[in-house]
Coordinates of C-alpha atoms in Angstrom, one line a residue:
M1 CA -2.3 -23.5 11.4
I2 CA 0.8 -22.7 13.7
Q3 CA -0.2 -22.7 17.0
T4 CA 0.4 -19.7 19.5
N5 CA 2.3 -20.9 22.7
S6 CA 2.5 -18.3 26.1
G7 CA 6.1 -17.8 25.3
L8 CA 5.7 -16.2 22.3
R9 CA 2.5 -14.0 23.9
S10 CA 4.8 -12.7 27.0
L11 CA 7.2 -11.7 25.2
V12 CA 4.6 -10.3 22.0
Q13 CA 3.6 -8.4 25.2
S14 CA 6.3 -6.8 26.6
L15 CA 6.8 -5.4 23.4
R16 CA 6.0 -1.6 25.1
P17 CA 5.6 1.8 23.6
I18 CA 8.6 4.2 24.0
T19 CA 6.7 7.0 26.0
S20 CA 9.6 9.7 26.0
S21 CA 9.5 13.4 24.8
L22 CA 11.0 12.6 21.2
S23 CA 9.6 12.8 18.4
E24 CA 7.9 9.6 16.9
I25 CA 10.4 9.8 13.9
A26 CA 13.2 10.2 16.8
A27 CA 11.4 7.1 19.1
Y28 CA 11.0 4.6 16.6
S29 CA 14.6 5.1 15.1
C30 CA 15.8 5.0 19.4
Y31 CA 14.0 1.7 18.9
T32 CA 15.0 -0.1 16.2
S33 CA 18.2 -2.2 17.4
Q34 CA 16.2 -3.3 20.5
A35 CA 12.7 -4.3 18.3
A36 CA 15.5 -6.1 16.0
S37 CA 16.7 -7.6 19.3
A38 CA 13.2 -9.0 20.7
L39 CA 12.0 -9.9 17.2
Q40 CA 14.1 -12.3 17.3
Q41 CA 13.4 -13.7 19.6
V42 CA 10.0 -13.6 19.0
S43 CA 10.6 -15.2 15.8
R44 CA 11.3 -19.2 16.8
P45 CA 8.5 -20.0 17.9
Y46 CA 7.0 -19.7 14.4
S47 CA 9.5 -21.5 12.3
N48 CA 11.5 -24.5 12.3
S49 CA 13.7 -23.7 9.5
E50 CA 14.6 -20.4 7.5
D51 CA 13.4 -22.4 4.7
E52 CA 9.8 -23.2 6.1
Y53 CA 7.0 -21.5 3.2
A54 CA 3.2 -22.6 3.9
K55 CA 1.7 -24.2 1.3
V56 CA 0.6 -22.8 -1.1
D57 CA 1.0 -22.6 -5.5
W58 CA 3.2 -20.4 -5.5
D59 CA 3.3 -20.5 -9.4
N60 CA -0.4 -19.6 -9.8
L61 CA -0.2 -16.5 -7.5
R62 CA -2.6 -14.3 -8.3
F63 CA -3.9 -11.0 -6.2
G64 CA -6.7 -12.0 -3.8
I65 CA -7.5 -12.5 -0.3
T66 CA -5.8 -16.2 1.1
P67 CA -5.5 -15.3 5.5
A68 CA -2.0 -15.8 6.5
D69 CA -2.1 -17.3 10.0
Y70 CA -1.5 -14.0 12.1
M71 CA -3.7 -10.9 12.0
Y72 CA -2.7 -8.0 14.9
T73 CA -5.2 -5.8 17.1
M74 CA -5.0 -3.2 19.2
K75 CA -7.3 -1.1 21.4
C76 CA -7.2 3.0 21.8
S77 CA -8.0 3.6 25.9
S78 CA -11.3 5.8 26.9
D79 CA -8.2 9.1 27.0
G80 CA -7.4 7.6 22.7
K81 CA -4.3 6.4 23.8
F82 CA -3.9 3.2 22.0
E83 CA -2.6 0.2 24.7
Q84 CA -0.2 -2.3 23.5
G85 CA -1.2 -4.5 21.3
Q86 CA -1.2 -7.9 20.2
L87 CA -1.2 -11.1 17.7
A88 CA -3.5 -13.5 17.5
P89 CA -4.5 -16.2 15.1
Y90 CA -6.5 -14.7 11.2
G91 CA -10.1 -14.5 12.2
N92 CA -13.8 -12.1 12.1
V93 CA -13.6 -9.3 14.2
E94 CA -16.7 -8.4 16.1
L95 CA -18.1 -4.7 16.2
S96 CA -21.8 -3.5 17.2
P97 CA -23.9 -2.4 14.5
S98 CA -23.8 1.2 15.8
A99 CA -19.9 1.3 15.4
A100 CA -19.3 4.6 13.4
V101 CA -17.3 2.9 10.5
L102 CA -20.6 0.7 9.7
N103 CA -22.7 3.7 9.7
Y104 CA -20.4 7.0 8.8
G105 CA -17.2 5.1 7.2
Q106 CA -14.9 6.4 9.1
G107 CA -12.3 3.9 9.2
L108 CA -8.8 4.5 7.1
Y109 CA -6.2 1.8 5.4
E110 CA -2.7 1.2 4.4
G111 CA -1.0 -0.9 1.9
T112 CA 2.6 -1.9 2.8
K113 CA 4.1 -5.1 1.8
A114 CA 7.0 -7.3 2.9
Y115 CA 9.6 -8.7 -0.4
R116 CA 11.8 -12.3 0.0
T117 CA 15.4 -12.0 -1.0
E118 CA 17.0 -14.2 -3.2
D119 CA 18.7 -15.7 0.5
G120 CA 15.4 -15.8 2.2
R121 CA 15.9 -12.1 4.5
L122 CA 12.4 -10.7 4.6
L123 CA 12.4 -7.2 3.9
L124 CA 9.7 -3.9 4.4
F125 CA 9.6 -1.1 2.3
R126 CA 9.0 2.4 3.9
L127 CA 7.1 1.7 6.6
D128 CA 7.3 5.2 7.5
Q129 CA 5.8 6.8 4.4
N130 CA 2.7 4.5 4.9
A131 CA 2.6 5.4 9.0
T132 CA 2.7 9.0 8.6
R133 CA 0.8 9.3 6.0
M134 CA -1.5 7.1 8.2
K135 CA -1.9 9.6 11.3
M136 CA -2.1 12.3 8.6
G137 CA -5.7 10.7 6.9
A138 CA -6.4 9.7 10.9
D139 CA -6.7 13.5 11.5
R140 CA -8.4 14.7 8.1
L141 CA -11.5 12.0 9.8
C142 CA -11.3 12.9 13.1
M143 CA -9.9 9.5 14.1
A144 CA -8.0 9.0 17.6
C145 CA -4.2 7.0 15.6
P146 CA -1.4 5.0 17.1
S147 CA 1.7 6.9 16.9
I148 CA 3.8 6.5 14.6
Y149 CA 6.9 4.2 16.0
Q150 CA 3.6 1.7 17.3
I151 CA 2.7 1.5 13.2
I152 CA 5.8 0.0 12.2
D153 CA 6.3 -2.1 15.3
A154 CA 2.3 -3.6 14.5
V155 CA 3.9 -4.1 10.7
K156 CA 6.7 -5.7 11.7
Q157 CA 6.2 -7.6 14.3
T158 CA 3.0 -9.0 11.9
A159 CA 5.4 -9.6 9.2
L160 CA 7.3 -11.9 11.2
A161 CA 4.9 -13.8 12.2
N162 CA 4.3 -14.2 9.1
K163 CA 7.3 -14.8 7.4
R164 CA 6.4 -18.2 6.1
W165 CA 3.5 -17.0 4.1
T166 CA 5.9 -14.6 2.0
P167 CA 6.0 -16.0 -1.2
P168 CA 9.8 -16.5 -2.3
R169 CA 11.2 -13.9 -5.0
G170 CA 10.0 -13.4 -7.7
K171 CA 6.6 -15.4 -7.1
G172 CA 5.0 -13.1 -5.2
T173 CA 5.0 -11.3 -1.9
L174 CA 3.4 -10.5 0.9
Y175 CA 0.7 -7.5 1.4
I176 CA -0.9 -6.5 5.1
R177 CA -3.2 -4.1 5.0
P178 CA -3.3 -1.9 8.5
L179 CA -6.9 -0.9 9.0
L180 CA -7.9 1.7 11.7
M181 CA -11.8 2.2 11.9
G182 CA -14.0 3.6 14.5
S183 CA -15.5 0.7 16.1
G184 CA -17.6 1.8 19.0
P185 CA -20.7 2.7 18.9
I186 CA -22.1 6.0 17.8
L187 CA -25.7 7.4 16.6
G188 CA -25.7 10.4 15.6
L189 CA -23.3 11.9 13.1
A190 CA -19.7 12.3 15.9
P191 CA -16.4 10.8 16.3
A192 CA -16.7 7.6 17.5
P193 CA -16.1 6.9 20.8
E194 CA -13.3 4.0 20.8
Y195 CA -11.7 3.7 17.5
T196 CA -9.6 -0.3 16.9
F197 CA -7.0 -0.7 15.0
L198 CA -5.6 -4.5 13.4
I199 CA -3.2 -5.8 10.7
Y200 CA -3.6 -8.8 8.4
A201 CA -1.5 -10.5 5.9
S202 CA -2.2 -12.5 2.4
P203 CA 0.4 -13.9 -0.5
V204 CA 0.1 -11.8 -3.7
G205 CA 0.9 -11.9 -7.1
N206 CA -0.2 -9.5 -9.3
Y207 CA -2.7 -7.0 -9.3
F208 CA -4.2 -6.9 -12.2
K209 CA -5.4 -9.7 -14.2
E210 CA -3.2 -8.9 -16.8
G211 CA -0.5 -10.2 -14.9
L212 CA 2.9 -8.1 -16.3
K213 CA 1.4 -7.4 -19.5
P214 CA 1.0 -3.2 -20.6
L215 CA -2.6 -2.2 -19.3
N216 CA -5.8 -1.1 -21.2
L217 CA -7.3 2.0 -20.0
Y218 CA -10.8 4.0 -20.3
V219 CA -10.7 7.9 -19.1
E220 CA -14.1 8.3 -16.8
D221 CA -16.1 12.0 -17.6
E222 CA -18.5 11.1 -16.3
F223 CA -18.1 9.4 -12.8
H224 CA -15.6 10.5 -10.6
R225 CA -12.7 9.5 -7.8
A226 CA -13.1 12.2 -5.6
T227 CA -14.2 16.7 -5.1
R228 CA -11.8 19.5 -4.4
G229 CA -11.9 19.6 -0.4
G230 CA -13.1 15.7 0.5
A231 CA -10.2 12.7 1.4
G232 CA -9.0 12.1 -1.8
G233 CA -6.3 12.4 -1.0
V234 CA -5.7 10.0 2.1
K235 CA -6.6 6.4 2.0
S236 CA -10.2 7.0 3.6
I237 CA -12.4 3.9 2.6
T238 CA -15.0 5.4 1.8
N239 CA -13.3 6.8 -0.8
Y240 CA -12.5 3.2 -3.3
A241 CA -17.0 2.5 -3.3
P242 CA -18.3 4.9 -5.7
V243 CA -14.9 3.8 -8.3
L244 CA -17.0 0.3 -8.7
K245 CA -19.3 1.5 -11.2
A246 CA -17.1 2.6 -13.0
M247 CA -14.4 -0.1 -12.7
A248 CA -17.3 -2.7 -13.4
R249 CA -18.6 -0.6 -16.4
A250 CA -15.7 -0.1 -18.0
K251 CA -14.3 -3.6 -17.2
S252 CA -17.3 -5.4 -19.4
R253 CA -16.3 -3.2 -22.0
G254 CA -12.7 -5.0 -21.4
F255 CA -10.6 -2.7 -20.6
S256 CA -8.2 -3.4 -17.7
D257 CA -9.5 -0.1 -15.5
V258 CA -9.8 3.9 -15.8
L259 CA -8.7 7.0 -15.4
Y260 CA -10.5 10.0 -13.6
L261 CA -10.8 13.6 -13.9
D262 CA -11.2 16.4 -11.9
S263 CA -14.6 17.2 -11.0
A264 CA -14.2 20.7 -11.8
N265 CA -12.9 21.4 -15.2
K266 CA -13.6 17.3 -16.2
K267 CA -9.8 17.4 -18.7
N268 CA -7.2 17.2 -16.6
L269 CA -5.9 14.0 -15.1
E270 CA -6.1 12.6 -11.6
E271 CA -5.7 9.0 -10.8
V272 CA -6.3 5.5 -11.7
S273 CA -9.0 3.3 -9.6
S274 CA -6.1 2.3 -7.1
C275 CA -3.7 4.1 -8.0
N276 CA -1.3 7.1 -9.6
I277 CA -0.4 7.8 -13.2
F278 CA 2.6 9.0 -15.1
L279 CA 3.2 10.6 -18.6
V280 CA 6.5 10.4 -20.0
K281 CA 8.0 12.7 -23.4
G282 CA 11.1 13.0 -23.8
N283 CA 12.7 13.4 -20.5
I284 CA 10.4 14.3 -19.2
I285 CA 8.4 12.6 -16.5
S286 CA 5.7 13.8 -15.6
S287 CA 3.1 13.2 -12.6
P288 CA -1.0 15.1 -11.4
A289 CA 0.4 17.0 -8.5
T290 CA -1.6 16.2 -4.9
S291 CA -2.8 18.8 -3.6
G292 CA -6.2 17.2 -2.4
T293 CA -7.9 15.2 -4.0
I294 CA -5.2 12.7 -5.4
L295 CA -3.1 10.0 -3.0
P296 CA 0.5 10.5 -2.6
G297 CA 1.1 7.4 -2.8
V298 CA 4.7 6.0 -1.7
T299 CA 5.2 4.0 -5.3
R300 CA 4.8 7.4 -6.7
R301 CA 7.0 9.2 -4.5
S302 CA 10.1 6.3 -4.0
I303 CA 9.8 6.2 -8.3
I304 CA 9.9 10.2 -8.5
E305 CA 13.4 10.1 -6.3
I306 CA 14.8 7.6 -8.6
A307 CA 13.8 9.2 -11.6
L308 CA 15.5 12.5 -10.5
D309 CA 18.5 10.8 -9.1
H310 CA 18.7 8.9 -13.0
G311 CA 18.5 11.8 -14.9
Y312 CA 15.3 12.4 -15.7
Q313 CA 13.2 15.7 -15.4
V314 CA 10.3 15.2 -13.2
E315 CA 7.3 17.3 -13.4
E316 CA 4.1 17.5 -10.1
R317 CA 1.8 19.4 -11.8
A318 CA -1.9 20.0 -13.5
I319 CA -1.5 17.4 -16.4
P320 CA -5.1 18.3 -19.4
L321 CA -6.3 15.4 -21.3
D322 CA -4.7 16.6 -24.4
E323 CA -0.9 15.3 -23.2
L324 CA -1.9 12.7 -22.6
M325 CA -2.8 12.2 -25.5
D326 CA 0.4 13.1 -26.4
A327 CA 2.7 11.1 -24.5
D328 CA 5.1 8.2 -25.8
E329 CA 5.1 6.3 -22.9
V330 CA 2.7 6.2 -19.7
F331 CA 2.5 3.9 -16.7
C332 CA 0.5 4.0 -13.4
T333 CA 1.9 3.5 -10.0
G334 CA 1.1 1.9 -6.7
T335 CA 1.6 -0.8 -3.8
A336 CA -0.3 -3.2 -4.7
V337 CA 0.6 -2.6 -8.5
G338 CA 3.6 -2.3 -8.6
V339 CA 5.0 -0.1 -11.8
A340 CA 3.0 -1.1 -14.1
P341 CA 2.6 0.0 -18.1
V342 CA 0.6 1.9 -19.7
G343 CA -0.8 0.4 -23.6
T344 CA -3.8 2.4 -24.9
I345 CA -6.2 4.7 -23.4
T346 CA -9.2 5.2 -24.6
Y347 CA -11.4 8.9 -24.5
Q348 CA -14.5 8.4 -26.1
D349 CA -13.6 7.3 -29.7
R350 CA -10.3 8.0 -29.7
R351 CA -7.6 5.3 -29.0
V352 CA -4.0 5.7 -28.1
E353 CA -0.9 3.6 -28.1
Y354 CA 2.1 3.8 -25.7
N355 CA 5.3 2.5 -26.1
V356 CA 6.6 -0.1 -24.0
G357 CA 8.8 -3.0 -23.5
E358 CA 12.9 -3.6 -21.9
E359 CA 13.8 -0.3 -22.8
S360 CA 10.7 1.9 -21.8
V361 CA 11.2 4.3 -19.0
S362 CA 8.9 2.7 -16.5
Q363 CA 10.7 0.1 -17.4
K364 CA 14.2 0.7 -16.1
L365 CA 12.6 2.7 -13.3
Y366 CA 10.6 -1.1 -12.2
S367 CA 13.7 -2.9 -12.7
I368 CA 15.7 -0.5 -10.3
L369 CA 13.0 0.1 -7.5
E370 CA 12.0 -3.9 -7.8
G371 CA 16.2 -4.3 -7.0
I372 CA 16.2 -2.6 -4.1
K373 CA 12.3 -3.9 -2.4
T374 CA 14.1 -7.3 -2.5
G375 CA 17.9 -6.8 -1.9
V376 CA 19.2 -6.9 -5.0
I377 CA 20.1 -3.5 -5.1
E378 CA 21.8 -2.2 -2.4
D379 CA 19.7 0.4 -0.5
K380 CA 21.7 3.8 0.0
K381 CA 18.7 5.5 1.0
G382 CA 18.0 3.6 4.0
W383 CA 14.2 2.5 2.3
T384 CA 14.1 -0.7 3.8
I385 CA 14.3 -2.3 7.0
E386 CA 15.5 -6.6 7.5
I387 CA 13.6 -8.4 10.1
Q388 CA 15.3 -11.5 11.0

């Protein structure tokens, strides 16, 4: 474990939020140049050389928790404003038994990744989208939330502090998990009196045990992931435990994951347990519209924009199950899963196979997206942020 020194702490504490009347996005843009300079200084105590890596078997990296050295913590004051956060060695957090997150599930999380380029640089991808989505989720759950600027800055600090845990290009990524939770004590059902924002990181490989092999999905028509008017459109922590039973049942039957239908009519596609879904038919790429029950994924949005740039027709709409069974190709997207091709889908007693392989649409879109994320393809959209 790398030791923190007093110089590091003073530098981290000196990175204070901007308090201007500009919007949060504008404030973040103004901050970029000065943050880059400060973060370059912060990086020095952590690493003796640019080529230093943690002792990890990169060739056999799976998607699991391997805690990186540092986590970031920030708390809100009594007026609901978040104070300056700080980095600290990864470790347990202390919570009251009556914390709102434990009693009423008042919590959100995000997922993003740091990518290593061929020459060792560190890139982050579309952080503004994750920060904006967390703000939207916090509003839905009546939670105080850091500003977009604070969220982006915190992720940057966490990624830089844990740079040696970012795998070499092609071996994996550094998964970064921001969490916002109602940490204050509460007995009656009400918003928490205090909130804690924290971030931890872990190097990861492929999300599914199949690795890069096509997935085998099962269409679930008994359990539902989300309902109209609920919180399915935000990354509430309460959205995920309810899918475990359906996932466990599907995996016991040899499937990779579960594809859910809408809870109202059980005939339109929603999403997979932790990722969005796309269908391909000819030159048309379709994905269920994010109308409140489906999470607006950052990878989903990026794939849509790339597909449009490369001449595909993209439709976001209600997609009936019949269209799924007649598609040429199906694939899933998400921060954790990336772009994952689907080989087969089973609904009741019917099993359908789909096109996969190097010439598939999903593989072409995946190659472009990963190229941008890792610096192989020029980022003309301003999606990536380099940290030095």
